[in-house]
Amino acid sequence: MRRTIRSRGGEEPFTSIDPSSRSPAVTMQAAVTVLIVLLSLDFLSAQSKSDLRNNSNVQTGETGQKTKNQPHIIFILIDDQGYNDIGYHNPTIKTPTLDKLAAEGVILENYYVQPICTPSRSQLITGRYQIHTGLQHSIIRPRQPSCLPSHMDTLPERLREAGYSTHMVGKWHLGFYRKACLPTRKGFDTFFGSLTGSVDYYSYRSCDGPGLCGYDLHDNERVAWGQKGKYSTMLFTQRARKILESHNLTDKPLFLLLSLQAVHTPLQPPKSYIYPYRDMTNVARRKFAAMVSTVDEAVRNITYALRKYGHYRNSVIIYSTDNGAQPFTGGSNWPLRGRKGTYWEGGIRGVAFVHSPLLKRRRRVSKALLHITDWFPTLVGLAGGNISQSQGLDGFDVWPTISEGKESPRKEILHNIDPLHKYLTETKSSDDKPTKKAAAVSPTKGATFKKPKKQKKVVKQKLNKKSRFKLKATKKPQIFTQPATKSKKSKPVSKLKQRSGPKSKPAPESKTKPQFQHQRILYNKPKIQSSGTPSASGAFNHKSKRTTSQNHNLSQSRPAQNKSNKQLKEQFKLKSKQMFLQNQNISQSGSPTPRLQPAPPPLWDTSVQAAIRVGDWKLLTGDPGHGDWVPLQMLPTLPGRWWNLERSSAPRYKSFAHKNVWLFNITSDPFERQDLADQRPDVVQQLLARLAYYNQTAVPVYFPPDDPRANPSRHGETWVPWADEEEEGKYQGVYKKGKNAKKKRKKKCQLCKLKSFFLKLNTGMMSNGI
């Protein structure tokens, strides 16, 4: 049935078909046609959305070629935040933003940094261990003509080559004595922040000793005046937000390194942030916690800006501390052992997490072994850069480990080898002034060996000659000898009799006993048989064994010579012959007494400060630093200046005296309470061998003396580069104080010494009382 509808204005009629009169075939065909049209429209809409999303991810590199899927990288580096200074480890610290970002991302619970500022930052920027940059020792002080090696590429340089726009805001602390050392010459397009290690949060005044203070705030390569009175954390956050606001989504991908000065000393939080922590009795802890809250607010503002300006969906946010906390200034690493400046877990196990919508497996805790050097290859690989151009990287690409939960490619970490920081013990010289010398005792026992005063000079000469640490890299592993007596050729018996006559003076056993015991326990512990004597290993030189037995024979026979010559005239000839021949036969048979068995050249000089992690095992040698567990209620109230806190200056506990080897299973004992060096000498051997292996690739330490030309009074009361570009490499080697400096120290007045003594005594009594 047809219905005709006439149109207005005399137009031709529009004929419609009654649906009830349609055939089934026509109805089906019409439905299919409508469905096809709808699907095509939906497809076009989806395709347009996909094209729009892809266009937002398409970035233009310097060469004009477009690359896809390059995420924006926001790296937030915090200064001196400890393991117990974040909300998800300690609920008393109020960090809601950090807790939320960490919970929605991946928390890194087996992540390691360096114990002090400069080494951590150098390893982040270069991807190399300290032993490969020459920065093994301490930090770069403001007046030192030192910085990153000029021949070594950096992370921002590689990212800029991949098409990134690179920016840095905050603390640099990697040297600035030449313009070539500045961040803008190391790969960053822009820089806004401080060049030294610590500045005042409001005045931006930085000091390197009494009377050596200057203004330290820079915008690119010029001094940024007019910022006094603005809190540095807020000022740096504002600059980071401006960078995010001005960055064009369709231009380049973004790399932003926000290196906040907080929570480093001085403790200067705004008063409004202290109120939530008013119940904390410790003043330093209260201020420290308030500064952590300022960091939390800064991160909240950064993430808000990322969402507001459209960067968030294609961004990766990395949060990391540069080292452990300093309990003497309010920080806390509890329940980890140690503090900032030490190689205990409290000094090197860092707080870190990764937050990103690009993570494939989120909302989890990763216990994979990671290190701060891993960020270089990880971020360059994530950005699509070429890692093969960077030779000698010590880091690994761990993005599959973080994003997908795969096994970490890292199996070991060299925390450091510092040949200038050797294990020292305090003794008293003739003028009752404490002096320091290397300990030559058993590393696994706390026994103290007192040496006669007459032999002090001899021992010091031997230590200076034989315990030197070679700095030059060689093809073969370097072997560090312990201070032991040289083996001499065996002499006829008649000469030995004459040497051991009645007029000869007695020689104490302690002169050689600790040295041989030291070597035996550390490097070649013999297998004990049922009889109690070590089995023959065949690893020793018969000549050295013979000489040792002869010397021991003499040391045993000399005390009897104190008697009258008439009583010992006949006995000495017989006994000396018998004992000499007997010991000579024993040495040739390969079973000398355990006390006198000399060891082969040692694998490692254990007085050198070094630390290494291999699998579950961690080995410490030398002086690892203050090794106490410091709970919050035991924090002292007498902190020193910040530059004196970079290294441990407090006396060690008596239980640590003369011990220079520690071994821990970190997986089963993360708090380092059970030293297994005595129980597992085999593991000690293997880790010492790894230290020797790494040391053969080490470069000499570069630690030059302070340059007087850096004084801010010569540069308008500011810290700025002071040396010419041609002065690179002017200072070679390591700065060592000469004899004149030692003589000046001895000229101190007795009254000054007395005041210093009573001050230390009073401080110790107050600490013990607290």
JSON list of N, CA, C and O in Angstrom, two decimals, residues 72 74 167 237-249 254 256 301-307 309-311:
[
{"chain": "A", "resi": 72, "resn": "HIS", "atom": "N", "xyz": [57.83, 11.21, 28.35]},
{"chain": "A", "resi": 72, "resn": "HIS", "atom": "CA", "xyz": [58.44, 12.27, 29.14]},
{"chain": "A", "resi": 72, "resn": "HIS", "atom": "C", "xyz": [59.00, 11.66, 30.42]},
{"chain": "A", "resi": 72, "resn": "HIS", "atom": "O", "xyz": [58.35, 10.84, 31.07]},
{"chain": "A", "resi": 74, "resn": "ILE", "atom": "N", "xyz": [60.48, 12.35, 34.14]},
{"chain": "A", "resi": 74, "resn": "ILE", "atom": "CA", "xyz": [60.59, 13.28, 35.26]},
{"chain": "A", "resi": 74, "resn": "ILE", "atom": "C", "xyz": [61.33, 12.55, 36.37]},
{"chain": "A", "resi": 74, "resn": "ILE", "atom": "O", "xyz": [60.80, 11.62, 36.98]},
{"chain": "A", "resi": 167, "resn": "HIS", "atom": "N", "xyz": [66.27, 19.50, 30.87]},
{"chain": "A", "resi": 167, "resn": "HIS", "atom": "CA", "xyz": [66.26, 20.60, 31.82]},
{"chain": "A", "resi": 167, "resn": "HIS", "atom": "C", "xyz": [66.66, 20.06, 33.19]},
{"chain": "A", "resi": 167, "resn": "HIS", "atom": "O", "xyz": [66.30, 18.94, 33.56]},
{"chain": "A", "resi": 237, "resn": "THR", "atom": "N", "xyz": [60.31, 24.23, 42.62]},
{"chain": "A", "resi": 237, "resn": "THR", "atom": "CA", "xyz": [59.07, 23.64, 42.11]},
{"chain": "A", "resi": 237, "resn": "THR", "atom": "C", "xyz": [58.38, 24.58, 41.13]},
{"chain": "A", "resi": 237, "resn": "THR", "atom": "O", "xyz": [57.85, 24.14, 40.10]},
{"chain": "A", "resi": 238, "resn": "GLN", "atom": "N", "xyz": [58.39, 25.87, 41.43]},
{"chain": "A", "resi": 238, "resn": "GLN", "atom": "CA", "xyz": [57.80, 26.84, 40.51]},
{"chain": "A", "resi": 238, "resn": "GLN", "atom": "C", "xyz": [58.52, 26.84, 39.17]},
{"chain": "A", "resi": 238, "resn": "GLN", "atom": "O", "xyz": [57.88, 26.91, 38.11]},
{"chain": "A", "resi": 239, "resn": "ARG", "atom": "N", "xyz": [59.82, 26.77, 39.18]},
{"chain": "A", "resi": 239, "resn": "ARG", "atom": "CA", "xyz": [60.57, 26.73, 37.92]},
{"chain": "A", "resi": 239, "resn": "ARG", "atom": "C", "xyz": [60.24, 25.45, 37.14]},
{"chain": "A", "resi": 239, "resn": "ARG", "atom": "O", "xyz": [60.09, 25.49, 35.91]},
{"chain": "A", "resi": 240, "resn": "ALA", "atom": "N", "xyz": [60.13, 24.32, 37.84]},
{"chain": "A", "resi": 240, "resn": "ALA", "atom": "CA", "xyz": [59.78, 23.07, 37.15]},
{"chain": "A", "resi": 240, "resn": "ALA", "atom": "C", "xyz": [58.39, 23.15, 36.53]},
{"chain": "A", "resi": 240, "resn": "ALA", "atom": "O", "xyz": [58.16, 22.66, 35.41]},
{"chain": "A", "resi": 241, "resn": "ARG", "atom": "N", "xyz": [57.44, 23.77, 37.22]},
{"chain": "A", "resi": 241, "resn": "ARG", "atom": "CA", "xyz": [56.09, 23.92, 36.66]},
{"chain": "A", "resi": 241, "resn": "ARG", "atom": "C", "xyz": [56.10, 24.83, 35.43]},
{"chain": "A", "resi": 241, "resn": "ARG", "atom": "O", "xyz": [55.35, 24.61, 34.47]},
{"chain": "A", "resi": 242, "resn": "LYS", "atom": "N", "xyz": [56.94, 25.86, 35.45]},
{"chain": "A", "resi": 242, "resn": "LYS", "atom": "CA", "xyz": [57.03, 26.73, 34.28]},
{"chain": "A", "resi": 242, "resn": "LYS", "atom": "C", "xyz": [57.58, 25.97, 33.07]},
{"chain": "A", "resi": 242, "resn": "LYS", "atom": "O", "xyz": [57.15, 26.19, 31.92]},
{"chain": "A", "resi": 243, "resn": "ILE", "atom": "N", "xyz": [58.52, 25.07, 33.31]},
{"chain": "A", "resi": 243, "resn": "ILE", "atom": "CA", "xyz": [59.06, 24.26, 32.22]},
{"chain": "A", "resi": 243, "resn": "ILE", "atom": "C", "xyz": [57.97, 23.36, 31.63]},
{"chain": "A", "resi": 243, "resn": "ILE", "atom": "O", "xyz": [57.84, 23.23, 30.41]},
{"chain": "A", "resi": 244, "resn": "LEU", "atom": "N", "xyz": [57.18, 22.75, 32.50]},
{"chain": "A", "resi": 244, "resn": "LEU", "atom": "CA", "xyz": [56.08, 21.89, 32.02]},
{"chain": "A", "resi": 244, "resn": "LEU", "atom": "C", "xyz": [55.03, 22.71, 31.28]},
{"chain": "A", "resi": 244, "resn": "LEU", "atom": "O", "xyz": [54.44, 22.24, 30.30]},
{"chain": "A", "resi": 245, "resn": "GLU", "atom": "N", "xyz": [54.77, 23.90, 31.75]},
{"chain": "A", "resi": 245, "resn": "GLU", "atom": "CA", "xyz": [53.76, 24.74, 31.12]},
{"chain": "A", "resi": 245, "resn": "GLU", "atom": "C", "xyz": [54.19, 25.20, 29.74]},
{"chain": "A", "resi": 245, "resn": "GLU", "atom": "O", "xyz": [53.38, 25.25, 28.80]},
{"chain": "A", "resi": 246, "resn": "SER", "atom": "N", "xyz": [55.45, 25.55, 29.59]},
{"chain": "A", "resi": 246, "resn": "SER", "atom": "CA", "xyz": [55.93, 26.08, 28.32]},
{"chain": "A", "resi": 246, "resn": "SER", "atom": "C", "xyz": [56.30, 24.99, 27.32]},
{"chain": "A", "resi": 246, "resn": "SER", "atom": "O", "xyz": [56.53, 25.30, 26.14]},
{"chain": "A", "resi": 247, "resn": "HIS", "atom": "N", "xyz": [56.36, 23.76, 27.76]},
{"chain": "A", "resi": 247, "resn": "HIS", "atom": "CA", "xyz": [56.77, 22.68, 26.84]},
{"chain": "A", "resi": 247, "resn": "HIS", "atom": "C", "xyz": [55.61, 22.32, 25.92]},
{"chain": "A", "resi": 247, "resn": "HIS", "atom": "O", "xyz": [54.49, 22.08, 26.37]},
{"chain": "A", "resi": 248, "resn": "ASN", "atom": "N", "xyz": [55.91, 22.24, 24.64]},
{"chain": "A", "resi": 248, "resn": "ASN", "atom": "CA", "xyz": [54.91, 21.92, 23.62]},
{"chain": "A", "resi": 248, "resn": "ASN", "atom": "C", "xyz": [54.80, 20.41, 23.45]},
{"chain": "A", "resi": 248, "resn": "ASN", "atom": "O", "xyz": [55.81, 19.72, 23.27]},
{"chain": "A", "resi": 249, "resn": "LEU", "atom": "N", "xyz": [53.56, 19.89, 23.51]},
{"chain": "A", "resi": 249, "resn": "LEU", "atom": "CA", "xyz": [53.37, 18.44, 23.39]},
{"chain": "A", "resi": 249, "resn": "LEU", "atom": "C", "xyz": [53.82, 17.91, 22.04]},
{"chain": "A", "resi": 249, "resn": "LEU", "atom": "O", "xyz": [54.28, 16.78, 21.93]},
{"chain": "A", "resi": 254, "resn": "LEU", "atom": "N", "xyz": [60.29, 15.34, 26.84]},
{"chain": "A", "resi": 254, "resn": "LEU", "atom": "CA", "xyz": [60.89, 16.15, 27.90]},
{"chain": "A", "resi": 254, "resn": "LEU", "atom": "C", "xyz": [61.63, 15.28, 28.90]},
{"chain": "A", "resi": 254, "resn": "LEU", "atom": "O", "xyz": [61.14, 14.23, 29.32]},
{"chain": "A", "resi": 256, "resn": "LEU", "atom": "N", "xyz": [63.25, 16.06, 32.60]},
{"chain": "A", "resi": 256, "resn": "LEU", "atom": "CA", "xyz": [63.39, 17.04, 33.67]},
{"chain": "A", "resi": 256, "resn": "LEU", "atom": "C", "xyz": [64.01, 16.37, 34.88]},
{"chain": "A", "resi": 256, "resn": "LEU", "atom": "O", "xyz": [63.45, 15.42, 35.43]},
{"chain": "A", "resi": 301, "resn": "ASN", "atom": "N", "xyz": [52.53, 19.18, 43.42]},
{"chain": "A", "resi": 301, "resn": "ASN", "atom": "CA", "xyz": [52.41, 20.25, 42.43]},
{"chain": "A", "resi": 301, "resn": "ASN", "atom": "C", "xyz": [52.96, 19.84, 41.08]},
{"chain": "A", "resi": 301, "resn": "ASN", "atom": "O", "xyz": [52.43, 20.24, 40.03]},
{"chain": "A", "resi": 302, "resn": "ILE", "atom": "N", "xyz": [54.02, 19.04, 41.07]},
{"chain": "A", "resi": 302, "resn": "ILE", "atom": "CA", "xyz": [54.60, 18.59, 39.80]},
{"chain": "A", "resi": 302, "resn": "ILE", "atom": "C", "xyz": [53.64, 17.64, 39.09]},
{"chain": "A", "resi": 302, "resn": "ILE", "atom": "O", "xyz": [53.40, 17.77, 37.87]},
{"chain": "A", "resi": 303, "resn": "THR", "atom": "N", "xyz": [53.09, 16.68, 39.81]},
{"chain": "A", "resi": 303, "resn": "THR", "atom": "CA", "xyz": [52.14, 15.74, 39.18]},
{"chain": "A", "resi": 303, "resn": "THR", "atom": "C", "xyz": [50.88, 16.45, 38.72]},
{"chain": "A", "resi": 303, "resn": "THR", "atom": "O", "xyz": [50.30, 16.10, 37.68]},
{"chain": "A", "resi": 304, "resn": "TYR", "atom": "N", "xyz": [50.44, 17.47, 39.47]},
{"chain": "A", "resi": 304, "resn": "TYR", "atom": "CA", "xyz": [49.27, 18.25, 39.05]},
{"chain": "A", "resi": 304, "resn": "TYR", "atom": "C", "xyz": [49.57, 18.97, 37.73]},
{"chain": "A", "resi": 304, "resn": "TYR", "atom": "O", "xyz": [48.72, 19.04, 36.82]},
{"chain": "A", "resi": 305, "resn": "ALA", "atom": "N", "xyz": [50.77, 19.53, 37.63]},
{"chain": "A", "resi": 305, "resn": "ALA", "atom": "CA", "xyz": [51.14, 20.21, 36.38]},
{"chain": "A", "resi": 305, "resn": "ALA", "atom": "C", "xyz": [51.24, 19.24, 35.22]},
{"chain": "A", "resi": 305, "resn": "ALA", "atom": "O", "xyz": [50.87, 19.58, 34.08]},
{"chain": "A", "resi": 306, "resn": "LEU", "atom": "N", "xyz": [51.73, 18.03, 35.47]},
{"chain": "A", "resi": 306, "resn": "LEU", "atom": "CA", "xyz": [51.79, 17.04, 34.40]},
{"chain": "A", "resi": 306, "resn": "LEU", "atom": "C", "xyz": [50.39, 16.72, 33.87]},
{"chain": "A", "resi": 306, "resn": "LEU", "atom": "O", "xyz": [50.18, 16.57, 32.65]},
{"chain": "A", "resi": 307, "resn": "ARG", "atom": "N", "xyz": [49.43, 16.59, 34.76]},
{"chain": "A", "resi": 307, "resn": "ARG", "atom": "CA", "xyz": [48.06, 16.31, 34.32]},
{"chain": "A", "resi": 307, "resn": "ARG", "atom": "C", "xyz": [47.44, 17.53, 33.64]},
{"chain": "A", "resi": 307, "resn": "ARG", "atom": "O", "xyz": [46.73, 17.40, 32.63]},
{"chain": "A", "resi": 309, "resn": "TYR", "atom": "N", "xyz": [48.79, 20.03, 31.96]},
{"chain": "A", "resi": 309, "resn": "TYR", "atom": "CA", "xyz": [49.33, 20.40, 30.66]},
{"chain": "A", "resi": 309, "resn": "TYR", "atom": "C", "xyz": [49.43, 19.20, 29.70]},
{"chain": "A", "resi": 309, "resn": "TYR", "atom": "O", "xyz": [50.07, 19.31, 28.66]},
{"chain": "A", "resi": 310, "resn": "GLY", "atom": "N", "xyz": [48.84, 18.07, 30.06]},
{"chain": "A", "resi": 310, "resn": "GLY", "atom": "CA", "xyz": [48.72, 16.96, 29.13]},
{"chain": "A", "resi": 310, "resn": "GLY", "atom": "C", "xyz": [49.92, 16.06, 29.01]},
{"chain": "A", "resi": 310, "resn": "GLY", "atom": "O", "xyz": [50.02, 15.28, 28.06]},
{"chain": "A", "resi": 311, "resn": "HIS", "atom": "N", "xyz": [50.85, 16.09, 29.97]},
{"chain": "A", "resi": 311, "resn": "HIS", "atom": "CA", "xyz": [52.05, 15.26, 29.89]},
{"chain": "A", "resi": 311, "resn": "HIS", "atom": "C", "xyz": [51.90, 13.93, 30.62]},
{"chain": "A", "resi": 311, "resn": "HIS", "atom": "O", "xyz": [52.68, 13.01, 30.37]}
]
